[in-house]
């Protein structure tokens, strides 16, 4: 008799199994929620690192681009291999850090271009980019500086 009392009944075993199953399902659900939260935190951390780096490095990269402009302005019309090489090396360093030139586009985009002059030109649509006076650069999605461009204007836009 004593051995029968220590053995749980079938109903008690089923209740215990049911309780363990419920506990297991709750833990699985909690783990899934934690995994989603951790994934979201990792995404936010990666996003903030990229944005933070761009905020810190953007001013430095802009200053280096100004140095490149100054070096290029010193190159005489007949050329100077040493100066051109220095400017190219600086641009290569920036390229390795994710800086890239604003893509050349045929039409003016105010998000990427700064119109410094407009000229009436036959055979071009109003807003076509005629010339790039100073290249623009991007760091990721952030505009470091716009490309300075000459754009076509219609003859009607010109003062009389």
mmCIF file of N, CA and C in Angstrom, residues 32-144:
data_model
loop_
_atom_site.group_PDB
_atom_site.id
_atom_site.type_symbol
_atom_site.label_atom_id
_atom_site.label_comp_id
_atom_site.label_asym_id
_atom_site.label_seq_id
_atom_site.Cartn_x
_atom_site.Cartn_y
_atom_site.Cartn_z
ATOM 1 N N UNK A 32 11.207 34.155 -27.959
ATOM 2 C CA UNK A 32 10.976 34.771 -29.271
ATOM 3 C C UNK A 32 10.875 36.284 -29.137
ATOM 4 N N UNK A 33 10.166 36.740 -28.112
ATOM 5 C CA UNK A 33 10.027 38.180 -27.882
ATOM 6 C C UNK A 33 11.394 38.794 -27.578
ATOM 7 N N UNK A 34 12.179 38.132 -26.732
ATOM 8 C CA UNK A 34 13.520 38.638 -26.407
ATOM 9 C C UNK A 34 14.391 38.676 -27.649
ATOM 10 N N UNK A 35 14.321 37.636 -28.483
ATOM 11 C CA UNK A 35 15.116 37.614 -29.713
ATOM 12 C C UNK A 35 14.739 38.773 -30.626
ATOM 13 N N UNK A 36 13.447 39.045 -30.777
ATOM 14 C CA UNK A 36 13.010 40.174 -31.610
ATOM 15 C C UNK A 36 13.506 41.492 -31.035
ATOM 16 N N UNK A 37 13.436 41.636 -29.715
ATOM 17 C CA UNK A 37 13.915 42.865 -29.084
ATOM 18 C C UNK A 37 15.419 43.033 -29.269
ATOM 19 N N UNK A 38 16.168 41.946 -29.120
ATOM 20 C CA UNK A 38 17.616 42.021 -29.320
ATOM 21 C C UNK A 38 17.945 42.348 -30.770
ATOM 22 N N UNK A 39 17.233 41.747 -31.714
ATOM 23 C CA UNK A 39 17.460 42.066 -33.127
ATOM 24 C C UNK A 39 17.208 43.540 -33.392
ATOM 25 N N UNK A 40 16.140 44.071 -32.828
ATOM 26 C CA UNK A 40 15.818 45.485 -33.017
ATOM 27 C C UNK A 40 16.894 46.376 -32.391
ATOM 28 N N UNK A 41 17.370 46.018 -31.211
ATOM 29 C CA UNK A 41 18.433 46.799 -30.571
ATOM 30 C C UNK A 41 19.717 46.765 -31.395
ATOM 31 N N UNK A 42 20.065 45.605 -31.947
ATOM 32 C CA UNK A 42 21.260 45.515 -32.789
ATOM 33 C C UNK A 42 21.117 46.389 -34.030
ATOM 34 N N UNK A 43 19.938 46.389 -34.627
ATOM 35 C CA UNK A 43 19.707 47.229 -35.811
ATOM 36 C C UNK A 43 19.856 48.702 -35.452
ATOM 37 N N UNK A 44 19.267 49.097 -34.320
ATOM 38 C CA UNK A 44 19.364 50.494 -33.890
ATOM 39 C C UNK A 44 20.805 50.871 -33.582
ATOM 40 N N UNK A 45 21.541 49.961 -32.953
ATOM 41 C CA UNK A 45 22.942 50.221 -32.632
ATOM 42 C C UNK A 45 23.761 50.396 -33.895
ATOM 43 N N UNK A 46 23.571 49.534 -34.870
ATOM 44 C CA UNK A 46 24.291 49.657 -36.141
ATOM 45 C C UNK A 46 23.939 50.973 -36.834
ATOM 46 N N UNK A 47 22.657 51.323 -36.824
ATOM 47 C CA UNK A 47 22.232 52.582 -37.438
ATOM 48 C C UNK A 47 22.838 53.784 -36.749
ATOM 49 N N UNK A 48 22.877 53.746 -35.437
ATOM 50 C CA UNK A 48 23.425 54.894 -34.713
ATOM 51 C C UNK A 48 24.934 54.980 -34.880
ATOM 52 N N UNK A 49 25.600 53.846 -34.989
ATOM 53 C CA UNK A 49 27.047 53.878 -35.219
ATOM 54 C C UNK A 49 27.354 54.536 -36.547
ATOM 55 N N UNK A 50 26.632 54.133 -37.595
ATOM 56 C CA UNK A 50 26.866 54.722 -38.912
ATOM 57 C C UNK A 50 26.589 56.213 -38.909
ATOM 58 N N UNK A 51 25.472 56.611 -38.351
ATOM 59 C CA UNK A 51 25.116 58.030 -38.292
ATOM 60 C C UNK A 51 26.091 58.819 -37.436
ATOM 61 N N UNK A 52 26.525 58.216 -36.344
ATOM 62 C CA UNK A 52 27.465 58.890 -35.445
ATOM 63 C C UNK A 52 28.802 59.088 -36.146
ATOM 64 N N UNK A 53 29.250 58.054 -36.845
ATOM 65 C CA UNK A 53 30.510 58.162 -37.584
ATOM 66 C C UNK A 53 30.433 59.230 -38.649
ATOM 67 N N UNK A 54 29.307 59.284 -39.356
ATOM 68 C CA UNK A 54 29.136 60.302 -40.392
ATOM 69 C C UNK A 54 29.128 61.692 -39.781
ATOM 70 N N UNK A 55 28.506 61.838 -38.616
ATOM 71 C CA UNK A 55 28.475 63.146 -37.962
ATOM 72 C C UNK A 55 29.880 63.580 -37.532
ATOM 73 N N UNK A 56 30.663 62.622 -37.021
ATOM 74 C CA UNK A 56 32.014 62.965 -36.568
ATOM 75 C C UNK A 56 32.968 63.210 -37.724
ATOM 76 N N UNK A 57 32.881 62.366 -38.752
ATOM 77 C CA UNK A 57 33.851 62.427 -39.837
ATOM 78 C C UNK A 57 33.468 63.407 -40.936
ATOM 79 N N UNK A 58 32.196 63.734 -41.049
ATOM 80 C CA UNK A 58 31.748 64.646 -42.099
ATOM 81 C C UNK A 58 32.535 65.946 -42.161
ATOM 82 N N UNK A 59 32.697 66.655 -41.043
ATOM 83 C CA UNK A 59 33.465 67.912 -41.083
ATOM 84 C C UNK A 59 34.930 67.701 -41.490
ATOM 85 N N UNK A 60 35.527 66.602 -41.057
ATOM 86 C CA UNK A 60 36.914 66.320 -41.425
ATOM 87 C C UNK A 60 37.007 66.066 -42.933
ATOM 88 N N UNK A 61 36.075 65.271 -43.448
ATOM 89 C CA UNK A 61 36.083 64.969 -44.878
ATOM 90 C C UNK A 61 35.852 66.230 -45.710
ATOM 91 N N UNK A 62 34.959 67.109 -45.239
ATOM 92 C CA UNK A 62 34.727 68.367 -45.963
ATOM 93 C C UNK A 62 36.008 69.211 -46.000
ATOM 94 N N UNK A 63 36.734 69.232 -44.895
ATOM 95 C CA UNK A 63 37.985 69.991 -44.844
ATOM 96 C C UNK A 63 39.011 69.396 -45.814
ATOM 97 N N UNK A 64 39.084 68.078 -45.884
ATOM 98 C CA UNK A 64 40.020 67.435 -46.810
ATOM 99 C C UNK A 64 39.630 67.759 -48.253
ATOM 100 N N UNK A 65 38.327 67.790 -48.537
ATOM 101 C CA UNK A 65 37.874 68.137 -49.889
ATOM 102 C C UNK A 65 38.277 69.568 -50.251
ATOM 103 N N UNK A 66 38.236 70.476 -49.284
ATOM 104 C CA UNK A 66 38.687 71.842 -49.539
ATOM 105 C C UNK A 66 40.183 71.886 -49.834
ATOM 106 N N UNK A 67 40.953 71.040 -49.146
ATOM 107 C CA UNK A 67 42.388 70.954 -49.422
ATOM 108 C C UNK A 67 42.610 70.437 -50.843
ATOM 109 N N UNK A 68 41.835 69.435 -51.233
ATOM 110 C CA UNK A 68 41.946 68.908 -52.607
ATOM 111 C C UNK A 68 41.634 70.017 -53.612
ATOM 112 N N UNK A 69 40.580 70.789 -53.351
ATOM 113 C CA UNK A 69 40.236 71.910 -54.241
ATOM 114 C C UNK A 69 41.396 72.903 -54.334
ATOM 115 N N UNK A 70 41.989 73.210 -53.192
ATOM 116 C CA UNK A 70 43.094 74.182 -53.173
ATOM 117 C C UNK A 70 44.297 73.649 -53.944
ATOM 118 N N UNK A 71 44.603 72.370 -53.761
ATOM 119 C CA UNK A 71 45.729 71.764 -54.499
ATOM 120 C C UNK A 71 45.456 71.820 -55.997
ATOM 121 N N UNK A 72 44.237 71.451 -56.374
ATOM 122 C CA UNK A 72 43.901 71.451 -57.804
ATOM 123 C C UNK A 72 43.941 72.866 -58.383
ATOM 124 N N UNK A 73 43.626 73.878 -57.574
ATOM 125 C CA UNK A 73 43.680 75.255 -58.075
ATOM 126 C C UNK A 73 45.118 75.715 -58.307
ATOM 127 N N UNK A 74 46.072 75.037 -57.665
ATOM 128 C CA UNK A 74 47.482 75.390 -57.823
ATOM 129 C C UNK A 74 48.128 74.741 -59.043
ATOM 130 N N UNK A 75 47.431 73.764 -59.628
ATOM 131 C CA UNK A 75 47.983 73.068 -60.793
ATOM 132 C C UNK A 75 47.964 74.025 -61.987
ATOM 133 N N UNK A 76 49.111 74.282 -62.601
ATOM 134 C CA UNK A 76 49.151 75.189 -63.757
ATOM 135 C C UNK A 76 48.492 74.528 -64.980
ATOM 136 N N UNK A 77 48.149 75.341 -65.980
ATOM 137 C CA UNK A 77 47.485 74.796 -67.175
ATOM 138 C C UNK A 77 48.266 73.665 -67.851
ATOM 139 N N UNK A 78 49.588 73.734 -67.788
ATOM 140 C CA UNK A 78 50.391 72.680 -68.423
ATOM 141 C C UNK A 78 50.457 71.423 -67.559
ATOM 142 N N UNK A 79 49.906 71.472 -66.331
ATOM 143 C CA UNK A 79 49.855 70.318 -65.448
ATOM 144 C C UNK A 79 51.027 70.254 -64.494
ATOM 145 N N UNK A 80 50.850 69.516 -63.429
ATOM 146 C CA UNK A 80 51.905 69.284 -62.445
ATOM 147 C C UNK A 80 51.625 67.914 -61.834
ATOM 148 N N UNK A 81 52.421 66.930 -62.234
ATOM 149 C CA UNK A 81 52.178 65.551 -61.807
ATOM 150 C C UNK A 81 52.181 65.398 -60.294
ATOM 151 N N UNK A 82 53.078 66.087 -59.613
ATOM 152 C CA UNK A 82 53.187 65.951 -58.161
ATOM 153 C C UNK A 82 51.921 66.445 -57.469
ATOM 154 N N UNK A 83 51.463 67.639 -57.849
ATOM 155 C CA UNK A 83 50.245 68.181 -57.222
ATOM 156 C C UNK A 83 49.022 67.327 -57.552
ATOM 157 N N UNK A 84 48.913 66.910 -58.804
ATOM 158 C CA UNK A 84 47.773 66.077 -59.196
ATOM 159 C C UNK A 84 47.797 64.742 -58.453
ATOM 160 N N UNK A 85 48.977 64.193 -58.244
ATOM 161 C CA UNK A 85 49.122 62.934 -57.527
ATOM 162 C C UNK A 85 48.689 63.071 -56.066
ATOM 163 N N UNK A 86 49.060 64.177 -55.441
ATOM 164 C CA UNK A 86 48.670 64.421 -54.046
ATOM 165 C C UNK A 86 47.148 64.513 -53.938
ATOM 166 N N UNK A 87 46.530 65.273 -54.840
ATOM 167 C CA UNK A 87 45.070 65.412 -54.825
ATOM 168 C C UNK A 87 44.405 64.052 -55.047
ATOM 169 N N UNK A 88 44.925 63.264 -55.984
ATOM 170 C CA UNK A 88 44.364 61.937 -56.246
ATOM 171 C C UNK A 88 44.508 61.017 -55.039
ATOM 172 N N UNK A 89 45.645 61.092 -54.348
ATOM 173 C CA UNK A 89 45.856 60.258 -53.158
ATOM 174 C C UNK A 89 44.866 60.623 -52.053
ATOM 175 N N UNK A 90 44.651 61.914 -51.849
ATOM 176 C CA UNK A 90 43.683 62.343 -50.828
ATOM 177 C C UNK A 90 42.280 61.848 -51.179
ATOM 178 N N UNK A 91 41.908 61.947 -52.451
ATOM 179 C CA UNK A 91 40.593 61.456 -52.866
ATOM 180 C C UNK A 91 40.486 59.940 -52.711
ATOM 181 N N UNK A 92 41.567 59.220 -52.925
ATOM 182 C CA UNK A 92 41.567 57.764 -52.742
ATOM 183 C C UNK A 92 41.376 57.414 -51.262
ATOM 184 N N UNK A 93 42.017 58.156 -50.379
ATOM 185 C CA UNK A 93 41.827 57.939 -48.939
ATOM 186 C C UNK A 93 40.363 58.152 -48.573
ATOM 187 N N UNK A 94 39.759 59.216 -49.084
ATOM 188 C CA UNK A 94 38.344 59.477 -48.810
ATOM 189 C C UNK A 94 37.462 58.374 -49.385
ATOM 190 N N UNK A 95 37.800 57.901 -50.591
ATOM 191 C CA UNK A 95 37.011 56.850 -51.224
ATOM 192 C C UNK A 95 37.019 55.586 -50.363
ATOM 193 N N UNK A 96 38.172 55.262 -49.799
ATOM 194 C CA UNK A 96 38.260 54.076 -48.932
ATOM 195 C C UNK A 96 37.422 54.222 -47.675
ATOM 196 N N UNK A 97 37.129 55.444 -47.280
ATOM 197 C CA UNK A 97 36.305 55.694 -46.100
ATOM 198 C C UNK A 97 34.822 55.824 -46.442
ATOM 199 N N UNK A 98 34.467 55.582 -47.701
ATOM 200 C CA UNK A 98 33.058 55.600 -48.095
ATOM 201 C C UNK A 98 32.599 56.879 -48.760
ATOM 202 N N UNK A 99 33.510 57.819 -48.980
ATOM 203 C CA UNK A 99 33.145 59.060 -49.666
ATOM 204 C C UNK A 99 33.116 58.784 -51.159
ATOM 205 N N UNK A 100 32.057 59.209 -51.816
ATOM 206 C CA UNK A 100 31.970 59.013 -53.267
ATOM 207 C C UNK A 100 31.451 60.286 -53.915
ATOM 208 N N UNK A 101 31.826 60.449 -55.161
ATOM 209 C CA UNK A 101 31.414 61.644 -55.904
ATOM 210 C C UNK A 101 29.913 61.589 -56.175
ATOM 211 N N UNK A 102 29.304 62.770 -56.200
ATOM 212 C CA UNK A 102 27.897 62.861 -56.594
ATOM 213 C C UNK A 102 27.826 62.384 -58.040
ATOM 214 N N UNK A 103 26.918 61.457 -58.331
ATOM 215 C CA UNK A 103 26.846 60.946 -59.711
ATOM 216 C C UNK A 103 26.525 62.069 -60.692
ATOM 217 N N UNK A 104 27.145 61.969 -61.864
ATOM 218 C CA UNK A 104 26.878 62.969 -62.899
ATOM 219 C C UNK A 104 25.498 62.693 -63.473
ATOM 220 N N UNK A 105 24.685 63.713 -63.442
ATOM 221 C CA UNK A 105 23.335 63.591 -63.974
ATOM 222 C C UNK A 105 23.132 64.693 -64.994
ATOM 223 N N UNK A 106 22.253 64.423 -65.932
ATOM 224 C CA UNK A 106 22.042 65.406 -66.990
ATOM 225 C C UNK A 106 21.088 66.511 -66.560
ATOM 226 N N UNK A 107 20.262 66.251 -65.544
ATOM 227 C CA UNK A 107 19.336 67.304 -65.113
ATOM 228 C C UNK A 107 19.614 67.701 -63.663
ATOM 229 N N UNK A 108 19.313 68.942 -63.366
ATOM 230 C CA UNK A 108 19.575 69.529 -62.054
ATOM 231 C C UNK A 108 18.742 68.843 -60.977
ATOM 232 N N UNK A 109 19.384 68.482 -59.875
ATOM 233 C CA UNK A 109 18.716 67.902 -58.710
ATOM 234 C C UNK A 109 19.106 68.752 -57.505
ATOM 235 N N UNK A 110 18.172 69.494 -56.922
ATOM 236 C CA UNK A 110 18.525 70.400 -55.820
ATOM 237 C C UNK A 110 19.050 69.675 -54.581
ATOM 238 N N UNK A 111 18.811 68.366 -54.472
ATOM 239 C CA UNK A 111 19.344 67.609 -53.335
ATOM 240 C C UNK A 111 20.835 67.330 -53.498
ATOM 241 N N UNK A 112 21.331 67.398 -54.750
ATOM 242 C CA UNK A 112 22.726 67.054 -55.023
ATOM 243 C C UNK A 112 23.529 68.194 -55.643
ATOM 244 N N UNK A 113 22.828 69.168 -56.199
ATOM 245 C CA UNK A 113 23.498 70.229 -56.951
ATOM 246 C C UNK A 113 23.231 71.602 -56.354
ATOM 247 N N UNK A 114 24.186 72.486 -56.599
ATOM 248 C CA UNK A 114 24.023 73.907 -56.297
ATOM 249 C C UNK A 114 24.252 74.641 -57.613
ATOM 250 N N UNK A 115 23.198 75.283 -58.102
ATOM 251 C CA UNK A 115 23.320 76.018 -59.367
ATOM 252 C C UNK A 115 24.025 77.336 -59.083
ATOM 253 N N UNK A 116 25.182 77.524 -59.695
ATOM 254 C CA UNK A 116 25.936 78.759 -59.479
ATOM 255 C C UNK A 116 25.777 79.717 -60.648
ATOM 256 N N UNK A 117 25.260 79.194 -61.760
ATOM 257 C CA UNK A 117 25.044 80.035 -62.932
ATOM 258 C C UNK A 117 24.067 79.324 -63.853
ATOM 259 N N UNK A 118 23.311 80.130 -64.593
ATOM 260 C CA UNK A 118 22.435 79.551 -65.624
ATOM 261 C C UNK A 118 22.738 80.255 -66.940
ATOM 262 N N UNK A 119 22.614 79.487 -68.009
ATOM 263 C CA UNK A 119 22.909 80.032 -69.331
ATOM 264 C C UNK A 119 21.840 79.575 -70.310
ATOM 265 N N UNK A 120 21.372 80.503 -71.156
ATOM 266 C CA UNK A 120 20.426 80.078 -72.191
ATOM 267 C C UNK A 120 21.197 79.351 -73.301
ATOM 268 N N UNK A 121 20.821 78.125 -73.574
ATOM 269 C CA UNK A 121 21.535 77.324 -74.568
ATOM 270 C C UNK A 121 20.502 76.619 -75.431
ATOM 271 N N UNK A 122 20.659 76.759 -76.747
ATOM 272 C CA UNK A 122 19.780 76.043 -77.663
ATOM 273 C C UNK A 122 20.118 74.557 -77.611
ATOM 274 N N UNK A 123 19.113 73.744 -77.771
ATOM 275 C CA UNK A 123 19.327 72.305 -77.805
ATOM 276 C C UNK A 123 19.352 71.648 -76.432
ATOM 277 N N UNK A 124 19.144 72.424 -75.364
ATOM 278 C CA UNK A 124 19.101 71.863 -74.013
ATOM 279 C C UNK A 124 17.782 72.233 -73.363
ATOM 280 N N UNK A 125 17.296 71.342 -72.547
ATOM 281 C CA UNK A 125 16.074 71.579 -71.789
ATOM 282 C C UNK A 125 16.396 72.427 -70.564
ATOM 283 N N UNK A 126 15.439 73.230 -70.152
ATOM 284 C CA UNK A 126 15.592 74.038 -68.945
ATOM 285 C C UNK A 126 15.945 73.108 -67.776
ATOM 286 N N UNK A 127 17.034 73.407 -67.087
ATOM 287 C CA UNK A 127 17.443 72.600 -65.941
ATOM 288 C C UNK A 127 18.494 71.553 -66.248
ATOM 289 N N UNK A 128 18.875 71.415 -67.510
ATOM 290 C CA UNK A 128 19.956 70.476 -67.843
ATOM 291 C C UNK A 128 21.263 70.990 -67.246
ATOM 292 N N UNK A 129 22.065 70.079 -66.737
ATOM 293 C CA UNK A 129 23.381 70.445 -66.224
ATOM 294 C C UNK A 129 24.321 70.574 -67.421
ATOM 295 N N UNK A 130 24.884 71.769 -67.597
ATOM 296 C CA UNK A 130 25.796 72.025 -68.711
ATOM 297 C C UNK A 130 27.248 71.753 -68.327
ATOM 298 N N UNK A 131 27.609 72.072 -67.073
ATOM 299 C CA UNK A 131 28.994 71.918 -66.659
ATOM 300 C C UNK A 131 29.040 71.771 -65.142
ATOM 301 N N UNK A 132 30.007 71.000 -64.661
ATOM 302 C CA UNK A 132 30.248 70.860 -63.221
ATOM 303 C C UNK A 132 31.489 71.673 -62.899
ATOM 304 N N UNK A 133 31.305 72.738 -62.108
ATOM 305 C CA UNK A 133 32.423 73.607 -61.757
ATOM 306 C C UNK A 133 33.229 73.061 -60.578
ATOM 307 N N UNK A 134 32.533 72.422 -59.648
ATOM 308 C CA UNK A 134 33.201 71.801 -58.501
ATOM 309 C C UNK A 134 32.417 70.536 -58.166
ATOM 310 N N UNK A 135 33.084 69.383 -58.135
ATOM 311 C CA UNK A 135 32.351 68.142 -57.867
ATOM 312 C C UNK A 135 31.778 68.110 -56.456
ATOM 313 N N UNK A 136 30.677 67.406 -56.332
ATOM 314 C CA UNK A 136 30.062 67.203 -55.028
ATOM 315 C C UNK A 136 30.394 65.814 -54.519
ATOM 316 N N UNK A 137 30.192 65.597 -53.199
ATOM 317 C CA UNK A 137 30.543 64.318 -52.601
ATOM 318 C C UNK A 137 29.506 63.896 -51.577
ATOM 319 N N UNK A 138 29.353 62.566 -51.462
ATOM 320 C CA UNK A 138 28.437 61.948 -50.513
ATOM 321 C C UNK A 138 29.217 61.049 -49.566
ATOM 322 N N UNK A 139 28.741 60.939 -48.342
ATOM 323 C CA UNK A 139 29.243 59.965 -47.380
ATOM 324 C C UNK A 139 28.039 59.136 -46.975
ATOM 325 N N UNK A 140 27.943 57.944 -47.537
ATOM 326 C CA UNK A 140 26.726 57.156 -47.344
ATOM 327 C C UNK A 140 25.580 57.898 -48.004
ATOM 328 N N UNK A 141 24.532 58.148 -47.247
ATOM 329 C CA UNK A 141 23.393 58.900 -47.776
ATOM 330 C C UNK A 141 23.514 60.394 -47.485
ATOM 331 N N UNK A 142 24.524 60.779 -46.689
ATOM 332 C CA UNK A 142 24.697 62.181 -46.298
ATOM 333 C C UNK A 142 25.466 62.946 -47.372
ATOM 334 N N UNK A 143 24.935 64.095 -47.749
ATOM 335 C CA UNK A 143 25.614 64.970 -48.699
ATOM 336 C C UNK A 143 26.683 65.756 -47.955
ATOM 337 N N UNK A 144 27.954 65.519 -48.334
ATOM 338 C CA UNK A 144 29.048 66.288 -47.724
ATOM 339 C C UNK A 144 29.088 67.691 -48.301
#
